[in-house]
Structure formats: structure tokens, C-alpha cells
mmCIF file of C-alpha atoms and ligand atoms in Angstrom:
data_model
loop_
_atom_site.group_PDB
_atom_site.id
_atom_site.type_symbol
_atom_site.label_atom_id
_atom_site.label_comp_id
_atom_site.label_asym_id
_atom_site.label_seq_id
_atom_site.Cartn_x
_atom_site.Cartn_y
_atom_site.Cartn_z
ATOM 1 C CA MET Y 1 0.186 -0.002 -0.021
ATOM 2 C CA ILE Y 2 1.168 3.438 -0.869
ATOM 3 C CA CYS Y 3 0.020 6.687 1.137
ATOM 4 C CA VAL Y 4 -0.159 9.801 -0.636
ATOM 5 C CA LEU Y 5 -0.489 13.188 1.040
ATOM 6 C CA SER Y 6 -2.176 15.508 -1.291
ATOM 7 C CA GLY Y 7 -3.627 19.002 -2.168
ATOM 8 C CA GLY Y 8 -5.650 19.408 -5.244
ATOM 9 C CA THR Y 9 -3.783 20.917 -8.293
ATOM 10 C CA GLY Y 10 -0.237 19.472 -8.456
ATOM 11 C CA GLY Y 11 -1.547 16.723 -6.132
ATOM 12 C CA ALA Y 12 -4.236 15.623 -8.915
ATOM 13 C CA LYS Y 13 -1.578 15.806 -11.563
ATOM 14 C CA PHE Y 14 0.898 13.496 -9.692
ATOM 15 C CA VAL Y 15 -2.082 10.986 -8.766
ATOM 16 C CA ASP Y 16 -3.063 10.920 -12.537
ATOM 17 C CA GLY Y 17 0.606 9.490 -12.805
ATOM 18 C CA LEU Y 18 0.385 7.124 -9.953
ATOM 19 C CA ARG Y 19 -2.806 5.633 -11.274
ATOM 20 C CA GLN Y 20 -1.217 4.636 -14.439
ATOM 21 C CA VAL Y 21 1.575 2.747 -13.074
ATOM 22 C CA MET Y 22 0.232 0.868 -10.041
ATOM 23 C CA PRO Y 23 -3.510 -0.615 -9.221
ATOM 24 C CA ALA Y 24 -5.634 2.123 -7.753
ATOM 25 C CA GLU Y 25 -6.685 -0.218 -5.130
ATOM 26 C CA GLU Y 26 -3.182 0.024 -3.555
ATOM 27 C CA ILE Y 27 -3.434 3.880 -3.180
ATOM 28 C CA THR Y 28 -4.644 5.709 -0.154
ATOM 29 C CA LEU Y 29 -4.979 9.396 -0.285
ATOM 30 C CA VAL Y 30 -4.758 11.775 2.823
ATOM 31 C CA VAL Y 31 -6.314 14.863 1.273
ATOM 32 C CA ASN Y 32 -6.217 18.395 2.531
ATOM 33 C CA THR Y 33 -9.523 19.915 3.817
ATOM 34 C CA GLY Y 34 -8.190 23.436 4.929
ATOM 35 C CA ASP Y 35 -9.575 25.169 1.953
ATOM 36 C CA ASP Y 36 -13.068 23.537 2.294
ATOM 37 C CA LEU Y 37 -15.874 26.371 1.988
ATOM 38 C CA LEU Y 38 -19.796 26.854 2.107
ATOM 39 C CA TRP Y 39 -20.586 27.929 -1.563
ATOM 40 C CA TRP Y 40 -24.221 29.022 -1.869
ATOM 41 C CA GLY Y 41 -24.897 27.103 1.106
ATOM 42 C CA LEU Y 42 -23.182 23.866 -0.364
ATOM 43 C CA TYR Y 43 -20.170 22.144 1.347
ATOM 44 C CA VAL Y 44 -17.432 22.276 -1.241
ATOM 45 C CA SER Y 45 -14.034 20.263 -0.650
ATOM 46 C CA PRO Y 46 -11.949 21.671 -3.559
ATOM 47 C CA ASP Y 47 -9.090 19.336 -2.954
ATOM 48 C CA ILE Y 48 -11.276 15.998 -2.291
ATOM 49 C CA ASP Y 49 -13.035 17.064 -5.371
ATOM 50 C CA SER Y 50 -10.065 17.437 -7.783
ATOM 51 C CA ILE Y 51 -8.514 14.100 -6.230
ATOM 52 C CA THR Y 52 -11.999 12.196 -6.744
ATOM 53 C CA TYR Y 53 -12.502 13.687 -10.104
ATOM 54 C CA VAL Y 54 -8.732 12.375 -11.357
ATOM 55 C CA LEU Y 55 -9.431 9.224 -10.032
ATOM 56 C CA SER Y 56 -12.709 8.845 -11.980
ATOM 57 C CA GLY Y 57 -11.506 10.111 -15.186
ATOM 58 C CA MET Y 58 -13.746 13.412 -15.029
ATOM 59 C CA LEU Y 59 -11.122 16.018 -14.277
ATOM 60 C CA SER Y 60 -10.682 18.810 -16.741
ATOM 61 C CA ARG Y 61 -7.127 18.632 -17.525
ATOM 62 C CA GLU Y 62 -7.195 21.592 -19.148
ATOM 63 C CA ARG Y 63 -8.217 23.720 -16.289
ATOM 64 C CA GLY Y 64 -6.641 21.325 -13.667
ATOM 65 C CA TRP Y 65 -9.929 21.502 -11.478
ATOM 66 C CA GLY Y 66 -13.629 20.900 -11.947
ATOM 67 C CA VAL Y 67 -15.389 18.475 -14.376
ATOM 68 C CA LYS Y 68 -14.101 18.057 -18.097
ATOM 69 C CA GLY Y 69 -16.569 19.325 -20.584
ATOM 70 C CA ASP Y 70 -18.605 21.151 -17.802
ATOM 71 C CA THR Y 71 -21.109 24.056 -18.489
ATOM 72 C CA PHE Y 72 -21.647 26.931 -16.248
ATOM 73 C CA LEU Y 73 -25.304 27.858 -16.644
ATOM 74 C CA CYS Y 74 -25.983 27.703 -12.994
ATOM 75 C CA LEU Y 75 -23.299 30.147 -12.208
ATOM 76 C CA GLN Y 76 -24.512 32.570 -14.940
ATOM 77 C CA ALA Y 77 -28.021 32.078 -13.383
ATOM 78 C CA MET Y 78 -26.853 32.626 -9.778
ATOM 79 C CA GLY Y 79 -25.040 36.040 -11.185
ATOM 80 C CA GLN Y 80 -28.386 37.278 -12.612
ATOM 81 C CA LEU Y 81 -29.846 36.720 -9.156
ATOM 82 C CA GLY Y 82 -27.242 38.784 -7.637
ATOM 83 C CA GLU Y 83 -25.310 35.934 -5.635
ATOM 84 C CA PRO Y 84 -21.512 35.950 -5.758
ATOM 85 C CA THR Y 85 -19.966 34.100 -8.620
ATOM 86 C CA TRP Y 86 -16.069 34.458 -7.917
ATOM 87 C CA PHE Y 87 -15.869 30.493 -7.166
ATOM 88 C CA HIS Y 88 -16.587 28.650 -10.368
ATOM 89 C CA THR Y 89 -18.644 25.784 -9.930
ATOM 90 C CA GLY Y 90 -19.635 24.020 -13.192
ATOM 91 C CA ASP Y 91 -23.217 22.556 -13.517
ATOM 92 C CA ARG Y 92 -21.864 18.780 -13.344
ATOM 93 C CA ASP Y 93 -19.661 19.696 -10.588
ATOM 94 C CA LEU Y 94 -22.568 21.052 -8.564
ATOM 95 C CA ALA Y 95 -24.073 17.456 -8.358
ATOM 96 C CA MET Y 96 -20.993 16.449 -6.088
ATOM 97 C CA HIS Y 97 -21.449 19.604 -3.938
ATOM 98 C CA LEU Y 98 -25.358 18.869 -3.725
ATOM 99 C CA LEU Y 99 -24.833 15.168 -2.879
ATOM 100 C CA ARG Y 100 -21.951 15.821 -0.269
ATOM 101 C CA SER Y 101 -24.156 18.592 1.475
ATOM 102 C CA ARG Y 102 -26.968 15.964 1.755
ATOM 103 C CA LEU Y 103 -25.009 13.418 2.994
ATOM 104 C CA LEU Y 104 -23.527 15.777 5.616
ATOM 105 C CA ALA Y 105 -26.988 16.985 6.452
ATOM 106 C CA GLU Y 106 -28.249 13.411 7.001
ATOM 107 C CA GLY Y 107 -25.402 13.079 9.457
ATOM 108 C CA LYS Y 108 -22.687 11.369 7.662
ATOM 109 C CA THR Y 109 -18.943 12.310 8.473
ATOM 110 C CA LEU Y 110 -16.885 13.715 5.770
ATOM 111 C CA LEU Y 111 -15.091 10.603 5.504
ATOM 112 C CA GLU Y 112 -18.515 8.695 4.909
ATOM 113 C CA ALA Y 113 -19.695 11.066 2.458
ATOM 114 C CA THR Y 114 -16.478 10.685 0.441
ATOM 115 C CA ALA Y 115 -16.587 7.073 0.640
ATOM 116 C CA VAL Y 116 -20.035 7.174 -0.782
ATOM 117 C CA ILE Y 117 -19.268 9.572 -3.782
ATOM 118 C CA SER Y 118 -15.960 7.561 -4.608
ATOM 119 C CA GLN Y 119 -18.043 4.281 -4.486
ATOM 120 C CA LYS Y 120 -20.741 5.776 -6.893
ATOM 121 C CA LEU Y 121 -18.100 7.287 -9.197
ATOM 122 C CA GLY Y 122 -16.259 3.818 -9.256
ATOM 123 C CA VAL Y 123 -13.142 5.199 -7.710
ATOM 124 C CA LYS Y 124 -11.014 2.264 -6.656
ATOM 125 C CA ALA Y 125 -8.255 4.122 -4.400
ATOM 126 C CA ARG Y 126 -9.017 5.048 -0.848
ATOM 127 C CA VAL Y 127 -9.746 8.850 -0.472
ATOM 128 C CA LEU Y 128 -9.516 9.842 3.203
ATOM 129 C CA PRO Y 129 -9.977 13.668 4.264
ATOM 130 C CA MET Y 130 -7.152 14.553 6.670
ATOM 131 C CA SER Y 131 -10.019 15.151 9.220
ATOM 132 C CA ASN Y 132 -13.646 14.999 9.896
ATOM 133 C CA SER Y 133 -13.665 18.124 11.792
ATOM 134 C CA ARG Y 134 -13.269 21.609 10.422
ATOM 135 C CA VAL Y 135 -9.933 22.915 10.102
ATOM 136 C CA GLU Y 136 -9.791 26.260 8.197
ATOM 137 C CA THR Y 137 -6.757 27.620 6.490
ATOM 138 C CA ARG Y 138 -6.695 31.432 7.164
ATOM 139 C CA VAL Y 139 -4.450 33.901 5.280
ATOM 140 C CA ASP Y 140 -3.478 36.964 7.283
ATOM 141 C CA THR Y 141 -2.996 39.917 4.968
ATOM 142 C CA PRO Y 142 -3.147 43.867 5.182
ATOM 143 C CA ILE Y 143 -6.928 43.713 4.461
ATOM 144 C CA GLY Y 144 -7.722 41.256 7.165
ATOM 145 C CA GLU Y 145 -7.945 37.601 7.568
ATOM 146 C CA LEU Y 146 -9.234 35.752 4.569
ATOM 147 C CA SER Y 147 -10.295 31.920 4.128
ATOM 148 C CA PHE Y 148 -7.816 30.320 1.406
ATOM 149 C CA GLU Y 149 -10.246 30.379 -1.422
ATOM 150 C CA GLU Y 150 -11.006 34.129 -0.901
ATOM 151 C CA TYR Y 151 -7.162 34.922 -0.894
ATOM 152 C CA PHE Y 152 -6.519 32.511 -3.769
ATOM 153 C CA VAL Y 153 -9.404 32.502 -6.078
ATOM 154 C CA GLN Y 154 -11.499 35.530 -5.166
ATOM 155 C CA ARG Y 155 -8.533 37.841 -4.977
ATOM 156 C CA TRP Y 156 -6.085 36.151 -7.013
ATOM 157 C CA TYR Y 157 -3.325 35.804 -4.533
ATOM 158 C CA GLN Y 158 -2.568 39.426 -4.834
ATOM 159 C CA ASP Y 159 -2.484 40.444 -1.192
ATOM 160 C CA PRO Y 160 0.762 40.416 0.726
ATOM 161 C CA VAL Y 161 0.615 37.647 3.396
ATOM 162 C CA LYS Y 162 1.737 38.224 6.716
ATOM 163 C CA SER Y 163 0.877 34.753 8.194
ATOM 164 C CA VAL Y 164 -1.017 31.550 7.539
ATOM 165 C CA ARG Y 165 -2.799 29.519 10.320
ATOM 166 C CA PHE Y 166 -4.983 26.698 10.687
ATOM 167 C CA ALA Y 167 -8.049 27.204 12.683
ATOM 168 C CA GLY Y 168 -9.508 24.307 14.451
ATOM 169 C CA ALA Y 169 -6.316 22.144 13.760
ATOM 170 C CA SER Y 170 -5.329 21.734 17.362
ATOM 171 C CA ASP Y 171 -8.746 20.238 18.333
ATOM 172 C CA ALA Y 172 -9.034 18.119 15.015
ATOM 173 C CA GLU Y 173 -8.481 14.322 15.070
ATOM 174 C CA PRO Y 174 -7.330 12.522 11.909
ATOM 175 C CA ALA Y 175 -10.393 10.953 10.014
ATOM 176 C CA PRO Y 176 -10.510 7.421 10.880
ATOM 177 C CA GLY Y 177 -8.101 5.257 8.729
ATOM 178 C CA VAL Y 178 -5.554 8.167 8.312
ATOM 179 C CA ILE Y 179 -3.010 7.289 11.021
ATOM 180 C CA ASP Y 180 -3.195 3.608 10.136
ATOM 181 C CA ALA Y 181 -2.806 4.471 6.189
ATOM 182 C CA ILE Y 182 0.388 6.399 7.360
ATOM 183 C CA THR Y 183 1.892 4.137 9.749
ATOM 184 C CA ASN Y 184 1.502 0.822 7.738
ATOM 185 C CA ALA Y 185 2.264 2.159 4.282
ATOM 186 C CA ASP Y 186 5.029 0.726 2.273
ATOM 187 C CA ALA Y 187 5.895 4.006 1.287
ATOM 188 C CA VAL Y 188 4.393 7.668 1.763
ATOM 189 C CA LEU Y 189 4.611 10.090 -1.123
ATOM 190 C CA ILE Y 190 4.008 13.899 -0.726
ATOM 191 C CA ALA Y 191 2.707 15.120 -3.776
ATOM 192 C CA PRO Y 192 3.994 18.404 -5.277
ATOM 193 C CA SER Y 193 1.585 20.085 -3.529
ATOM 194 C CA ASN Y 194 1.902 23.625 -1.783
ATOM 195 C CA PRO Y 195 3.892 22.732 1.351
ATOM 196 C CA VAL Y 196 2.074 25.668 3.566
ATOM 197 C CA THR Y 197 -1.549 25.384 2.597
ATOM 198 C CA SER Y 198 -2.032 21.876 1.179
ATOM 199 C CA ILE Y 199 0.452 19.927 3.265
ATOM 200 C CA GLY Y 200 0.820 22.268 6.018
ATOM 201 C CA PRO Y 201 -2.986 21.825 7.159
ATOM 202 C CA ILE Y 202 -2.721 17.954 7.019
ATOM 203 C CA LEU Y 203 0.905 18.031 9.291
ATOM 204 C CA ALA Y 204 -1.163 20.471 11.683
ATOM 205 C CA VAL Y 205 -3.773 17.673 12.403
ATOM 206 C CA PRO Y 206 -2.515 16.362 15.759
ATOM 207 C CA GLY Y 207 -1.226 12.731 15.526
ATOM 208 C CA ILE Y 208 -0.303 12.867 11.503
ATOM 209 C CA HIS Y 209 3.172 14.367 11.968
ATOM 210 C CA ASP Y 210 3.844 11.647 14.336
ATOM 211 C CA ALA Y 211 2.689 8.876 12.344
ATOM 212 C CA LEU Y 212 5.023 10.141 9.617
ATOM 213 C CA LEU Y 213 8.020 10.033 12.030
ATOM 214 C CA HIS Y 214 6.850 6.362 12.861
ATOM 215 C CA THR Y 215 6.031 4.894 9.556
ATOM 216 C CA ARG Y 216 7.392 1.791 8.466
ATOM 217 C CA GLY Y 217 7.732 2.949 4.964
ATOM 218 C CA LYS Y 218 10.052 5.512 3.399
ATOM 219 C CA VAL Y 219 8.931 9.031 3.189
ATOM 220 C CA ALA Y 220 9.220 11.006 -0.238
ATOM 221 C CA ALA Y 221 8.355 14.183 -1.408
ATOM 222 C CA ILE Y 222 8.117 15.730 -4.804
ATOM 223 C CA SER Y 223 8.910 19.446 -5.024
ATOM 224 C CA PRO Y 224 6.471 21.915 -6.156
ATOM 225 C CA ILE Y 225 9.159 24.438 -6.468
ATOM 226 C CA VAL Y 226 11.470 24.275 -9.697
ATOM 227 C CA GLY Y 227 14.332 26.542 -10.005
ATOM 228 C CA ASN Y 228 13.287 28.759 -6.927
ATOM 229 C CA ALA Y 229 9.730 29.432 -8.226
ATOM 230 C CA PRO Y 230 6.529 27.368 -7.954
ATOM 231 C CA VAL Y 231 5.322 25.793 -10.834
ATOM 232 C CA ALA Y 232 2.030 27.453 -10.428
ATOM 233 C CA GLY Y 233 0.273 29.628 -7.755
ATOM 234 C CA PRO Y 234 1.345 31.179 -4.434
ATOM 235 C CA ALA Y 235 3.402 28.472 -2.896
ATOM 236 C CA GLY Y 236 6.675 30.739 -3.024
ATOM 237 C CA ILE Y 237 4.741 33.778 -1.196
ATOM 238 C CA LEU Y 238 3.104 31.398 1.264
ATOM 239 C CA MET Y 239 6.437 29.630 1.995
ATOM 240 C CA GLU Y 240 8.595 32.953 2.650
ATOM 241 C CA ALA Y 241 5.409 34.212 4.846
ATOM 242 C CA HIS Y 242 6.057 30.875 6.774
ATOM 243 C CA GLY Y 243 9.900 31.627 6.931
ATOM 244 C CA LEU Y 244 10.658 29.218 4.506
ATOM 245 C CA PRO Y 245 12.705 30.049 1.390
ATOM 246 C CA CYS Y 246 11.156 29.269 -2.007
ATOM 247 C CA SER Y 247 13.550 26.811 -2.942
ATOM 248 C CA ILE Y 248 14.088 22.840 -2.719
ATOM 249 C CA ALA Y 249 15.988 23.563 0.536
ATOM 250 C CA GLY Y 250 12.708 25.257 1.716
ATOM 251 C CA VAL Y 251 10.739 22.165 0.962
ATOM 252 C CA ALA Y 252 13.229 20.047 2.363
ATOM 253 C CA HIS Y 253 12.983 22.227 5.672
ATOM 254 C CA ALA Y 254 9.247 21.631 5.793
ATOM 255 C CA TYR Y 255 9.319 18.053 5.958
ATOM 256 C CA GLU Y 256 12.771 17.759 7.449
ATOM 257 C CA ASP Y 257 11.413 15.601 10.428
ATOM 258 C CA PHE Y 258 10.169 12.748 8.411
ATOM 259 C CA LEU Y 259 11.638 12.984 4.985
ATOM 260 C CA ASP Y 260 13.865 10.288 3.401
ATOM 261 C CA VAL Y 261 13.944 11.485 -0.246
ATOM 262 C CA LEU Y 262 13.554 14.691 -1.930
ATOM 263 C CA ILE Y 263 12.589 14.299 -5.637
ATOM 264 C CA CYS Y 264 13.304 17.516 -7.238
ATOM 265 C CA ASP Y 265 13.700 18.769 -10.871
ATOM 266 C CA THR Y 266 16.914 18.270 -12.907
ATOM 267 C CA ARG Y 267 16.989 22.061 -13.254
ATOM 268 C CA ASP Y 268 17.920 22.016 -9.463
ATOM 269 C CA SER Y 269 20.705 19.876 -9.711
ATOM 270 C CA ARG Y 270 23.213 22.456 -8.166
ATOM 271 C CA ALA Y 271 21.073 23.028 -5.362
ATOM 272 C CA ALA Y 272 20.429 19.342 -4.991
ATOM 273 C CA GLU Y 273 24.098 18.781 -4.602
ATOM 274 C CA VAL Y 274 24.257 21.362 -1.572
ATOM 275 C CA LEU Y 275 21.289 19.952 -0.145
ATOM 276 C CA ARG Y 276 22.863 16.437 -0.114
ATOM 277 C CA GLN Y 277 25.826 17.762 2.034
ATOM 278 C CA THR Y 278 23.142 17.958 4.880
ATOM 279 C CA GLY Y 279 22.763 14.117 4.519
ATOM 280 C CA LEU Y 280 19.477 14.054 2.657
ATOM 281 C CA ARG Y 281 18.817 11.880 -0.196
ATOM 282 C CA VAL Y 282 18.058 14.021 -3.068
ATOM 283 C CA GLN Y 283 17.043 12.762 -6.485
ATOM 284 C CA CYS Y 284 16.968 14.674 -9.761
ATOM 285 C CA THR Y 285 14.471 13.922 -12.407
ATOM 286 C CA GLN Y 286 11.927 15.629 -14.784
ATOM 287 C CA THR Y 287 9.276 16.908 -12.558
ATOM 288 C CA ILE Y 288 6.961 18.984 -14.872
ATOM 289 C CA MET Y 289 4.020 17.189 -15.706
ATOM 290 C CA ARG Y 290 2.514 18.288 -18.865
ATOM 291 C CA SER Y 291 1.657 14.966 -20.795
ATOM 292 C CA ALA Y 292 0.172 11.563 -19.349
ATOM 293 C CA GLU Y 293 3.790 10.164 -20.253
ATOM 294 C CA ASP Y 294 5.202 12.702 -17.954
ATOM 295 C CA LYS Y 295 2.999 11.948 -15.090
ATOM 296 C CA ALA Y 296 3.732 8.380 -15.452
ATOM 297 C CA ALA Y 297 7.308 8.742 -15.510
ATOM 298 C CA LEU Y 298 7.440 10.753 -12.389
ATOM 299 C CA ALA Y 299 5.272 8.545 -10.511
ATOM 300 C CA ARG Y 300 7.319 5.383 -11.619
ATOM 301 C CA GLU Y 301 10.608 7.302 -10.462
ATOM 302 C CA ALA Y 302 9.111 8.031 -7.037
ATOM 303 C CA LEU Y 303 8.017 4.542 -6.662
ATOM 304 C CA SER Y 304 11.474 3.226 -7.672
ATOM 305 C CA LEU Y 305 12.853 5.297 -5.009
ATOM 306 C CA VAL Y 306 10.821 4.411 -2.108
ATOM 307 C CA ALA Y 307 8.989 1.100 -2.886
ATOM 308 C CA PRO Y 308 11.213 -0.741 -5.495
ATOM 309 C CA SER Y 309 9.199 -4.223 -4.908
ATOM 310 C CA LEU Y 310 5.855 -2.124 -6.067
ATOM 311 C CA GLU Y 311 7.350 -0.836 -9.222
ATOM 312 C CA PRO Y 312 5.746 -2.348 -12.483
ATOM 313 C CA ALA Y 313 8.109 -4.442 -14.399
ATOM 314 C CA SER Y 314 7.039 -3.021 -17.679
ATOM 315 C CA ASP Y 315 5.032 -0.126 -18.993
ATOM 316 C CA THR Y 316 1.751 -1.799 -17.744
ATOM 317 C CA SER Y 317 -1.078 0.732 -17.741
ATOM 318 C CA PHE Y 318 -3.446 0.051 -14.865
ATOM 319 C CA ARG Y 319 -5.626 3.292 -16.011
ATOM 320 C CA ARG Y 320 -8.052 0.695 -17.553
ATOM 321 C CA LEU Y 321 -8.857 -0.755 -13.961
ATOM 322 C CA ASP Y 322 -10.499 2.703 -13.407
ATOM 323 C CA ARG Y 323 -14.218 3.362 -14.525
ATOM 324 C CA GLN Y 324 -13.978 6.092 -16.950
ATOM 325 C CA PRO Y 325 -17.556 7.987 -16.986
HETATM 326 P P1 GDP H 401 -3.948 23.255 -4.535
HETATM 327 O O1 GDP H 401 -4.805 22.573 -3.468
HETATM 328 O O2 GDP H 401 -4.813 23.369 -5.893
HETATM 329 O O3 GDP H 401 -3.064 24.398 -4.308
HETATM 330 O O4 GDP H 401 -2.987 22.121 -5.224
HETATM 331 P P2 GDP H 401 -1.753 21.635 -4.552
HETATM 332 O O5 GDP H 401 -1.211 22.159 -3.516
HETATM 333 O O6 GDP H 401 -1.805 19.947 -4.709
HETATM 334 O O7 GDP H 401 -0.921 22.004 -6.004
HETATM 335 C C1 GDP H 401 -0.414 23.231 -6.164
HETATM 336 C C2 GDP H 401 1.282 23.271 -6.335
HETATM 337 O O8 GDP H 401 1.546 22.123 -7.367
HETATM 338 C C3 GDP H 401 2.041 24.341 -6.747
HETATM 339 O O9 GDP H 401 2.869 24.851 -5.670
HETATM 340 C C4 GDP H 401 2.744 24.123 -7.910
HETATM 341 O O10 GDP H 401 3.926 24.566 -7.877
HETATM 342 C C5 GDP H 401 2.585 22.697 -8.027
HETATM 343 N N1 GDP H 401 2.638 22.125 -9.355
HETATM 344 C C6 GDP H 401 1.535 22.209 -10.241
HETATM 345 N N2 GDP H 401 1.978 21.482 -11.452
HETATM 346 C C7 GDP H 401 3.320 20.976 -10.969
HETATM 347 C C8 GDP H 401 4.049 20.160 -12.088
HETATM 348 O O11 GDP H 401 3.994 19.824 -13.124
HETATM 349 N N3 GDP H 401 5.341 19.512 -11.407
HETATM 350 C C9 GDP H 401 5.666 19.920 -10.182
HETATM 351 N N4 GDP H 401 6.841 19.515 -9.558
HETATM 352 N N5 GDP H 401 4.792 21.005 -9.204
HETATM 353 C C10 GDP H 401 3.510 21.477 -10.095
#
């Protein structure tokens, strides 16, 4: 079993590769829920949605979020009614939010609701929210504290960031199965996700950091930072606000307590050489995922470093095991 800690965009791209090179049934995902929001009264969990969509073959790879081929008629109609429209939910995407919200209103936990939806969409991997409790990523800016989606989507991450906190984390518990999935994994992979606002909230849930210290498998992280800049998004700004340099050294520092291998891009080979002097194992490879082949190659490389026994002998594609609606 492989356990993957993930956010939404970079995480989904990496998971898209992983599902090509190993059976989805052997993957457990622990997914960030710090970005969750109530939108038009519906409970939206952006990172769980992206991971569920990629695993069910529904993700729009062009956008990197939402359902491929979706339409936005409801969004348009809500705009006509004077409702906010900055968070773009497609019409098919709304079905996910409606069903999850109903399941939660009926008393199901987020974990249970996620399992019901996964099952209905034919997802074979196990998708676990990091916690059933509400943990909210809050970004402090000169105009006040914003939720992550307000900072990122509504305001295009233009505001200077003073600090980031995870409200509710200290009282949260990991969702059932999370600690076991990490502790008993053959390997733990930290997706190329934002270390502060995607992996940070997961690590802030009491017990998860400890599980990573004690897992029997090796822990590898793929750097979302290439050549001292994030591949996309505000990771650099947020890392600096968190006291971490925007570099592979900053990524290594964020995970230093439990990291066995850092996988970084060949463009960072000089920085990798410096980092190796600290005793960390650093592997350079092509980490920019544009095509399905790039994603599969990166996933294969990550597996070969931490779980060679799980590495497929040939180019076997396991993608067909997943239902493609
Ligand atoms: P979010 O929840 O949407 O913020 O998604 P993630 O945290 O999972 O992903 C965002 C991170 O993915 C950003 O910091 C990007 O730098 C990183 N990222 C996106 N595409 C790639 C890629 O092709 N390669 C690598 N190495 N990182 C990527």
C-alpha cells in the first residue's frame, strides 16, 4: 500500500501518474480539507473534489480543476440573481456538492460522504479527508484575515501575506484510517503540493506528524518548487511568509523531521548537490508534468525510490482498472 498526502492541483497531476503505473486499489490518499468552504449553502471540498475527479477520469485536465466538458449555466443564473460568482462551480460539479451536502446534513461524516461518492463514481483508490472536523486555512493580509479560497480564487493571491494559520487544527482528530494508512504504508509520497496551504494543514492535525515519524515505509516528497519558483500558484509567497525559502531547500525544511528522499527537478541539480551535504537523499528528475507520459514517468521514479517492490516490471497501464464515465 502506498499512502499519498495531497492537495488539489499538483496533487491531482501526480495522482494521475500514479494511477497509470500501479493498481488504484493500492493507493490511499490523505487529502487536505483546509480549503473547504460553504458556497451557495453547499459544502465544497476543492481538493477532495479534484482528487476524486482525477481518479474517476472526470477531471478537466485543461483547467486542472472541475469536471471536463462542464457547463456553467447555474453560475450564470446565480449571477443574474445577484449571488457571488467568483468561485466557479460547473453544472456537473454542482452535483458533487449537492450530494455531499445532503449526506453531511443526514449526519454522515466527511469521510463517510467521501466514501459514498467515491463508490458511486467507481473510484478504486481510498480517498480520506485529513479530518472529519473543520480545519480552516486562514491567510492574514493587510486587508484582514481571508479564507484560502478568498485569498487564492477571489483575490487572485495579490495581497501581501503576513502569516497563515490553520483554525481548528489543534482540536481536530485525523479521520478514521488516516493514521493507520500512514503508519502501515509501504511508502508515503508527499505530492508536489503547496507545502504551506496543502500539506501544512494535514501536518497540523494532531497525530499525523507523529505517524510520519513512525511509519514503517520510506517518505518521499516531490518538490512543487522548480528553479526557485513554484510551477504555479502562490506557494513561493506563502512559504516565505512561513519563514521558508522558496527553493528545494525550503521544501526539504518543511518536511525535514520525517523526509527520507526529496525528488526535485533536474534544473535544481546544483541546489540538490548542496542539499545532499546535509545528509538528505535528493533525486533529480524531470518533474514538470505536462503529458500523461510525464506524469507516469514521475510516479514510476518516485515508486522506484521508495517502494522498488511495487514498481511495475513493464509499462503496464493500470488506468483501465478505473471506470471512465
Ligand atoms: P491546490 O490545493 O490547488 O493548491 O493544489 P496543490 O497544493 O496540490 O498544488 C499546487 C502546487 O502544485 C503548486 O505549488 C505548484 O508549484 C505545484 N505544481 C503544479 N504543477 C506541477 C508540476 O507539473 N510539477 C511540479 N513539480 N509541481 C507542480
